[in-house]
Amino acid sequence: MPHTLPSDEPQNSVTHATQDPSRAPRRSFLGGLLAAGAAGVGALMIVPVVRFVLHPVLAKTTEKSWSDVGKVDEFHTLTAPVQKLIQIEQLDGWRRTVSQKPVYVVKDSAGQLAVLSAVCTHLGCTVPWIEKQNRFICPCHQAIFDPAGRLIGGPAPRSMDVLPMKVEQGVVKVQYQFFRQLTAKKEVIA
Ligand code: FES
């Protein structure tokens, strides 16, 4: 059996190094620097994750988007309401949906372009324009509106709803809104 002889050499040079009082502060400084760097990188990485998770909470729910209706030239010679289908985007939590809504481009009493919601103010049926009678007539309960969307008769509590519109670079744009039904006062609900 071989025997290991005791040696005069120091058994562990690291022991000596750690015992060197002049090196200890430098090590702890480097360790602190590394820890601070790692914490900084971690914080930078966590910010986008937190923003992603909280997006539905932080998103501006009041932000409204504008939908294209058509080129303004198309409506200069308007003599009767024209129905247009517009695309609207809705954000419901994480879900973004795109849908189409009918609107009417009309001339108001001052001869200015206006965009009307096609939703009946009574119970929400889609109101068609009846060319022959020069009226909007709701098929559900016969509410009647003139070519500018003003209430003439029937159970509807108010005229057809006018939507916010603007003309930008020759294009008519509308901000689609949903209104409370069965109330005389126009009230936006979404
Ligand atoms: S829903 Fe239009 S008149 Fe009732």
mmCIF file of C-alpha atoms and ligand atoms in Angstrom:
data_model
loop_
_atom_site.group_PDB
_atom_site.id
_atom_site.type_symbol
_atom_site.label_atom_id
_atom_site.label_comp_id
_atom_site.label_asym_id
_atom_site.label_seq_id
_atom_site.Cartn_x
_atom_site.Cartn_y
_atom_site.Cartn_z
ATOM 1 C CA MET A 1 0.000 0.000 0.000
ATOM 2 C CA PRO A 2 1.526 3.344 -0.979
ATOM 3 C CA HIS A 3 1.637 5.923 1.748
ATOM 4 C CA THR A 4 1.193 9.592 1.226
ATOM 5 C CA LEU A 5 3.920 11.520 2.872
ATOM 6 C CA PRO A 6 3.123 14.755 4.548
ATOM 7 C CA SER A 7 4.281 17.699 2.456
ATOM 8 C CA ASP A 8 5.867 20.971 3.510
ATOM 9 C CA GLU A 9 4.095 22.783 0.607
ATOM 10 C CA PRO A 10 1.031 24.837 1.443
ATOM 11 C CA GLN A 11 -2.004 22.620 0.801
ATOM 12 C CA ASN A 12 -4.260 25.242 -0.616
ATOM 13 C CA SER A 13 -3.041 28.414 -2.190
ATOM 14 C CA VAL A 14 -6.653 29.680 -2.380
ATOM 15 C CA THR A 15 -6.761 29.683 1.350
ATOM 16 C CA HIS A 16 -3.906 32.090 1.296
ATOM 17 C CA ALA A 17 -5.539 34.232 -1.342
ATOM 18 C CA THR A 18 -8.804 34.556 0.536
ATOM 19 C CA GLN A 19 -6.894 35.422 3.566
ATOM 20 C CA ASP A 20 -5.170 38.270 1.708
ATOM 21 C CA PRO A 21 -6.986 41.286 3.156
ATOM 22 C CA SER A 22 -5.984 43.515 0.197
ATOM 23 C CA ARG A 23 -8.008 41.323 -2.325
ATOM 24 C CA ALA A 24 -11.262 41.011 -0.426
ATOM 25 C CA PRO A 25 -12.677 44.507 -1.146
ATOM 26 C CA ARG A 26 -11.890 44.171 -4.894
ATOM 27 C CA ARG A 27 -13.796 40.869 -5.096
ATOM 28 C CA SER A 28 -16.816 42.141 -3.292
ATOM 29 C CA PHE A 29 -16.811 45.224 -5.541
ATOM 30 C CA LEU A 30 -16.774 43.054 -8.717
ATOM 31 C CA GLY A 31 -19.480 40.802 -7.266
ATOM 32 C CA GLY A 32 -21.641 43.830 -6.533
ATOM 33 C CA LEU A 33 -21.055 45.171 -10.031
ATOM 34 C CA LEU A 34 -22.118 41.857 -11.583
ATOM 35 C CA ALA A 35 -25.191 41.651 -9.376
ATOM 36 C CA ALA A 36 -26.195 45.208 -10.278
ATOM 37 C CA GLY A 37 -25.701 44.457 -13.994
ATOM 38 C CA ALA A 38 -27.792 41.299 -13.785
ATOM 39 C CA ALA A 39 -30.532 43.169 -11.923
ATOM 40 C CA GLY A 40 -30.505 45.927 -14.553
ATOM 41 C CA VAL A 41 -30.794 43.468 -17.444
ATOM 42 C CA GLY A 42 -33.552 41.605 -15.609
ATOM 43 C CA ALA A 43 -35.468 44.837 -15.058
ATOM 44 C CA LEU A 44 -35.117 45.774 -18.732
ATOM 45 C CA MET A 45 -36.450 42.376 -19.787
ATOM 46 C CA ILE A 46 -39.391 42.427 -17.401
ATOM 47 C CA VAL A 47 -40.767 45.801 -18.571
ATOM 48 C CA PRO A 48 -42.107 44.593 -21.952
ATOM 49 C CA VAL A 49 -43.536 41.474 -20.303
ATOM 50 C CA VAL A 50 -45.410 43.532 -17.707
ATOM 51 C CA ARG A 51 -46.672 45.930 -20.384
ATOM 52 C CA PHE A 52 -47.878 42.986 -22.468
ATOM 53 C CA VAL A 53 -49.720 41.419 -19.528
ATOM 54 C CA LEU A 54 -51.325 44.688 -18.448
ATOM 55 C CA HIS A 55 -52.152 45.938 -21.943
ATOM 56 C CA PRO A 56 -55.962 45.469 -21.695
ATOM 57 C CA VAL A 57 -55.943 47.368 -18.399
ATOM 58 C CA LEU A 58 -53.640 50.162 -19.541
ATOM 59 C CA ALA A 59 -55.037 50.567 -23.068
ATOM 60 C CA LYS A 60 -57.030 53.743 -23.585
ATOM 61 C CA THR A 61 -60.586 52.499 -23.806
ATOM 62 C CA THR A 62 -61.717 55.932 -24.920
ATOM 63 C CA GLU A 63 -59.533 55.826 -28.001
ATOM 64 C CA LYS A 64 -61.777 55.865 -31.053
ATOM 65 C CA SER A 65 -60.710 54.930 -34.520
ATOM 66 C CA TRP A 66 -61.845 56.527 -37.767
ATOM 67 C CA SER A 67 -63.228 54.443 -40.618
ATOM 68 C CA ASP A 68 -63.137 55.381 -44.287
ATOM 69 C CA VAL A 69 -66.543 56.005 -45.847
ATOM 70 C CA GLY A 70 -65.492 57.030 -49.365
ATOM 71 C CA LYS A 71 -63.985 59.824 -51.435
ATOM 72 C CA VAL A 72 -65.646 63.165 -50.800
ATOM 73 C CA ASP A 73 -65.993 63.748 -54.594
ATOM 74 C CA GLU A 74 -68.350 60.808 -54.676
ATOM 75 C CA PHE A 75 -70.823 62.671 -52.457
ATOM 76 C CA HIS A 76 -70.730 66.188 -53.931
ATOM 77 C CA THR A 77 -73.720 65.527 -56.167
ATOM 78 C CA LEU A 78 -75.676 63.599 -53.575
ATOM 79 C CA THR A 79 -79.440 63.949 -54.017
ATOM 80 C CA ALA A 80 -80.572 61.050 -51.796
ATOM 81 C CA PRO A 81 -79.057 59.088 -48.896
ATOM 82 C CA VAL A 82 -76.374 56.603 -49.909
ATOM 83 C CA GLN A 83 -75.685 53.530 -47.854
ATOM 84 C CA LYS A 84 -72.047 52.584 -47.225
ATOM 85 C CA LEU A 85 -70.536 49.641 -45.380
ATOM 86 C CA ILE A 86 -67.661 50.679 -43.157
ATOM 87 C CA GLN A 87 -65.143 48.533 -41.310
ATOM 88 C CA ILE A 88 -64.803 49.047 -37.584
ATOM 89 C CA GLU A 89 -62.270 47.601 -35.156
ATOM 90 C CA GLN A 90 -63.251 46.727 -31.613
ATOM 91 C CA LEU A 91 -60.920 45.713 -28.792
ATOM 92 C CA ASP A 92 -62.468 43.369 -26.247
ATOM 93 C CA GLY A 93 -59.764 42.463 -23.708
ATOM 94 C CA TRP A 94 -57.219 40.570 -25.805
ATOM 95 C CA ARG A 95 -59.566 40.073 -28.738
ATOM 96 C CA ARG A 96 -59.534 42.515 -31.634
ATOM 97 C CA THR A 97 -62.487 42.073 -33.943
ATOM 98 C CA VAL A 98 -63.178 43.717 -37.258
ATOM 99 C CA SER A 99 -66.758 44.015 -38.411
ATOM 100 C CA GLN A 100 -68.786 45.881 -40.989
ATOM 101 C CA LYS A 101 -71.515 48.389 -40.172
ATOM 102 C CA PRO A 102 -73.943 50.134 -42.501
ATOM 103 C CA VAL A 103 -74.089 53.936 -42.390
ATOM 104 C CA TYR A 104 -75.823 56.537 -44.571
ATOM 105 C CA VAL A 105 -74.199 59.569 -46.127
ATOM 106 C CA VAL A 106 -76.843 62.292 -46.342
ATOM 107 C CA LYS A 107 -77.142 66.049 -46.742
ATOM 108 C CA ASP A 108 -78.362 67.749 -43.595
ATOM 109 C CA SER A 109 -80.822 70.643 -43.477
ATOM 110 C CA ALA A 110 -77.957 73.105 -44.203
ATOM 111 C CA GLY A 111 -76.877 71.105 -47.264
ATOM 112 C CA GLN A 112 -73.751 69.793 -45.507
ATOM 113 C CA LEU A 113 -72.630 66.186 -45.655
ATOM 114 C CA ALA A 114 -73.501 64.099 -42.607
ATOM 115 C CA VAL A 115 -73.133 60.428 -41.758
ATOM 116 C CA LEU A 116 -75.965 58.616 -39.974
ATOM 117 C CA SER A 117 -76.014 55.349 -38.078
ATOM 118 C CA ALA A 118 -78.414 52.887 -39.748
ATOM 119 C CA VAL A 119 -79.491 51.551 -36.345
ATOM 120 C CA CYS A 120 -83.084 52.420 -35.459
ATOM 121 C CA THR A 121 -83.332 54.499 -32.288
ATOM 122 C CA HIS A 122 -86.392 52.492 -31.251
ATOM 123 C CA LEU A 123 -85.227 48.888 -30.830
ATOM 124 C CA GLY A 124 -82.166 48.675 -33.012
ATOM 125 C CA CYS A 125 -83.381 47.281 -36.352
ATOM 126 C CA THR A 126 -81.410 48.345 -39.432
ATOM 127 C CA VAL A 127 -83.335 51.100 -41.157
ATOM 128 C CA PRO A 128 -83.476 50.921 -44.980
ATOM 129 C CA TRP A 129 -83.788 53.916 -47.304
ATOM 130 C CA ILE A 130 -86.973 53.571 -49.378
ATOM 131 C CA GLU A 131 -86.287 55.474 -52.573
ATOM 132 C CA LYS A 132 -89.889 55.399 -53.842
ATOM 133 C CA GLN A 133 -91.242 57.038 -50.729
ATOM 134 C CA ASN A 134 -88.260 59.329 -50.230
ATOM 135 C CA ARG A 135 -88.115 58.161 -46.613
ATOM 136 C CA PHE A 136 -86.235 55.926 -44.228
ATOM 137 C CA ILE A 137 -88.843 53.437 -43.008
ATOM 138 C CA CYS A 138 -87.988 50.937 -40.299
ATOM 139 C CA PRO A 139 -89.436 47.514 -41.156
ATOM 140 C CA CYS A 140 -89.818 46.484 -37.514
ATOM 141 C CA HIS A 141 -92.384 48.990 -36.173
ATOM 142 C CA GLN A 142 -92.664 51.519 -39.012
ATOM 143 C CA ALA A 143 -90.700 54.446 -37.627
ATOM 144 C CA ILE A 144 -90.350 57.000 -40.441
ATOM 145 C CA PHE A 145 -87.496 59.456 -41.003
ATOM 146 C CA ASP A 146 -86.947 62.110 -43.670
ATOM 147 C CA PRO A 147 -83.919 62.084 -46.047
ATOM 148 C CA ALA A 148 -81.799 63.909 -43.432
ATOM 149 C CA GLY A 149 -82.711 61.283 -40.820
ATOM 150 C CA ARG A 150 -85.187 63.466 -38.879
ATOM 151 C CA LEU A 151 -88.034 61.628 -37.177
ATOM 152 C CA ILE A 152 -91.385 62.045 -38.902
ATOM 153 C CA GLY A 153 -93.505 59.380 -37.251
ATOM 154 C CA GLY A 154 -93.712 55.978 -35.554
ATOM 155 C CA PRO A 155 -92.513 54.737 -32.174
ATOM 156 C CA ALA A 156 -88.842 55.839 -32.433
ATOM 157 C CA PRO A 157 -88.000 58.250 -29.592
ATOM 158 C CA ARG A 158 -85.610 60.448 -31.627
ATOM 159 C CA SER A 159 -84.181 61.075 -35.085
ATOM 160 C CA MET A 160 -81.523 58.838 -36.616
ATOM 161 C CA ASP A 161 -78.168 59.267 -34.895
ATOM 162 C CA VAL A 162 -75.564 61.492 -36.543
ATOM 163 C CA LEU A 163 -72.020 60.112 -36.294
ATOM 164 C CA PRO A 164 -68.845 62.230 -35.896
ATOM 165 C CA MET A 165 -67.316 62.718 -39.343
ATOM 166 C CA LYS A 166 -64.396 64.533 -40.961
ATOM 167 C CA VAL A 167 -62.827 64.876 -44.385
ATOM 168 C CA GLU A 168 -59.128 64.059 -44.535
ATOM 169 C CA GLN A 169 -57.105 64.159 -47.756
ATOM 170 C CA GLY A 170 -60.275 63.987 -49.801
ATOM 171 C CA VAL A 171 -61.699 61.009 -47.896
ATOM 172 C CA VAL A 172 -64.816 61.094 -45.705
ATOM 173 C CA LYS A 173 -64.085 59.390 -42.388
ATOM 174 C CA VAL A 174 -66.489 58.476 -39.622
ATOM 175 C CA GLN A 175 -66.143 57.534 -35.992
ATOM 176 C CA TYR A 176 -68.641 54.750 -35.459
ATOM 177 C CA GLN A 177 -70.566 54.825 -32.192
ATOM 178 C CA PHE A 178 -73.289 52.810 -30.470
ATOM 179 C CA PHE A 179 -76.192 54.710 -28.888
ATOM 180 C CA ARG A 180 -78.757 53.904 -26.234
ATOM 181 C CA GLN A 181 -82.120 52.994 -27.708
ATOM 182 C CA LEU A 182 -85.567 53.998 -26.471
ATOM 183 C CA THR A 183 -84.410 57.336 -25.095
ATOM 184 C CA ALA A 184 -85.280 60.761 -26.457
ATOM 185 C CA LYS A 185 -81.827 62.049 -25.577
ATOM 186 C CA LYS A 186 -78.942 60.799 -27.700
ATOM 187 C CA GLU A 187 -76.493 58.938 -25.480
ATOM 188 C CA VAL A 188 -73.287 57.222 -26.611
ATOM 189 C CA ILE A 189 -72.783 53.849 -24.934
ATOM 190 C CA ALA A 190 -69.714 52.572 -26.834
HETATM 191 S S1 FES B 1 -86.992 49.041 -34.254
HETATM 192 FE FE1 FES B 1 -87.381 50.560 -35.696
HETATM 193 S S2 FES B 1 -89.396 51.122 -35.307
HETATM 194 FE FE2 FES B 1 -89.000 49.636 -33.824
#
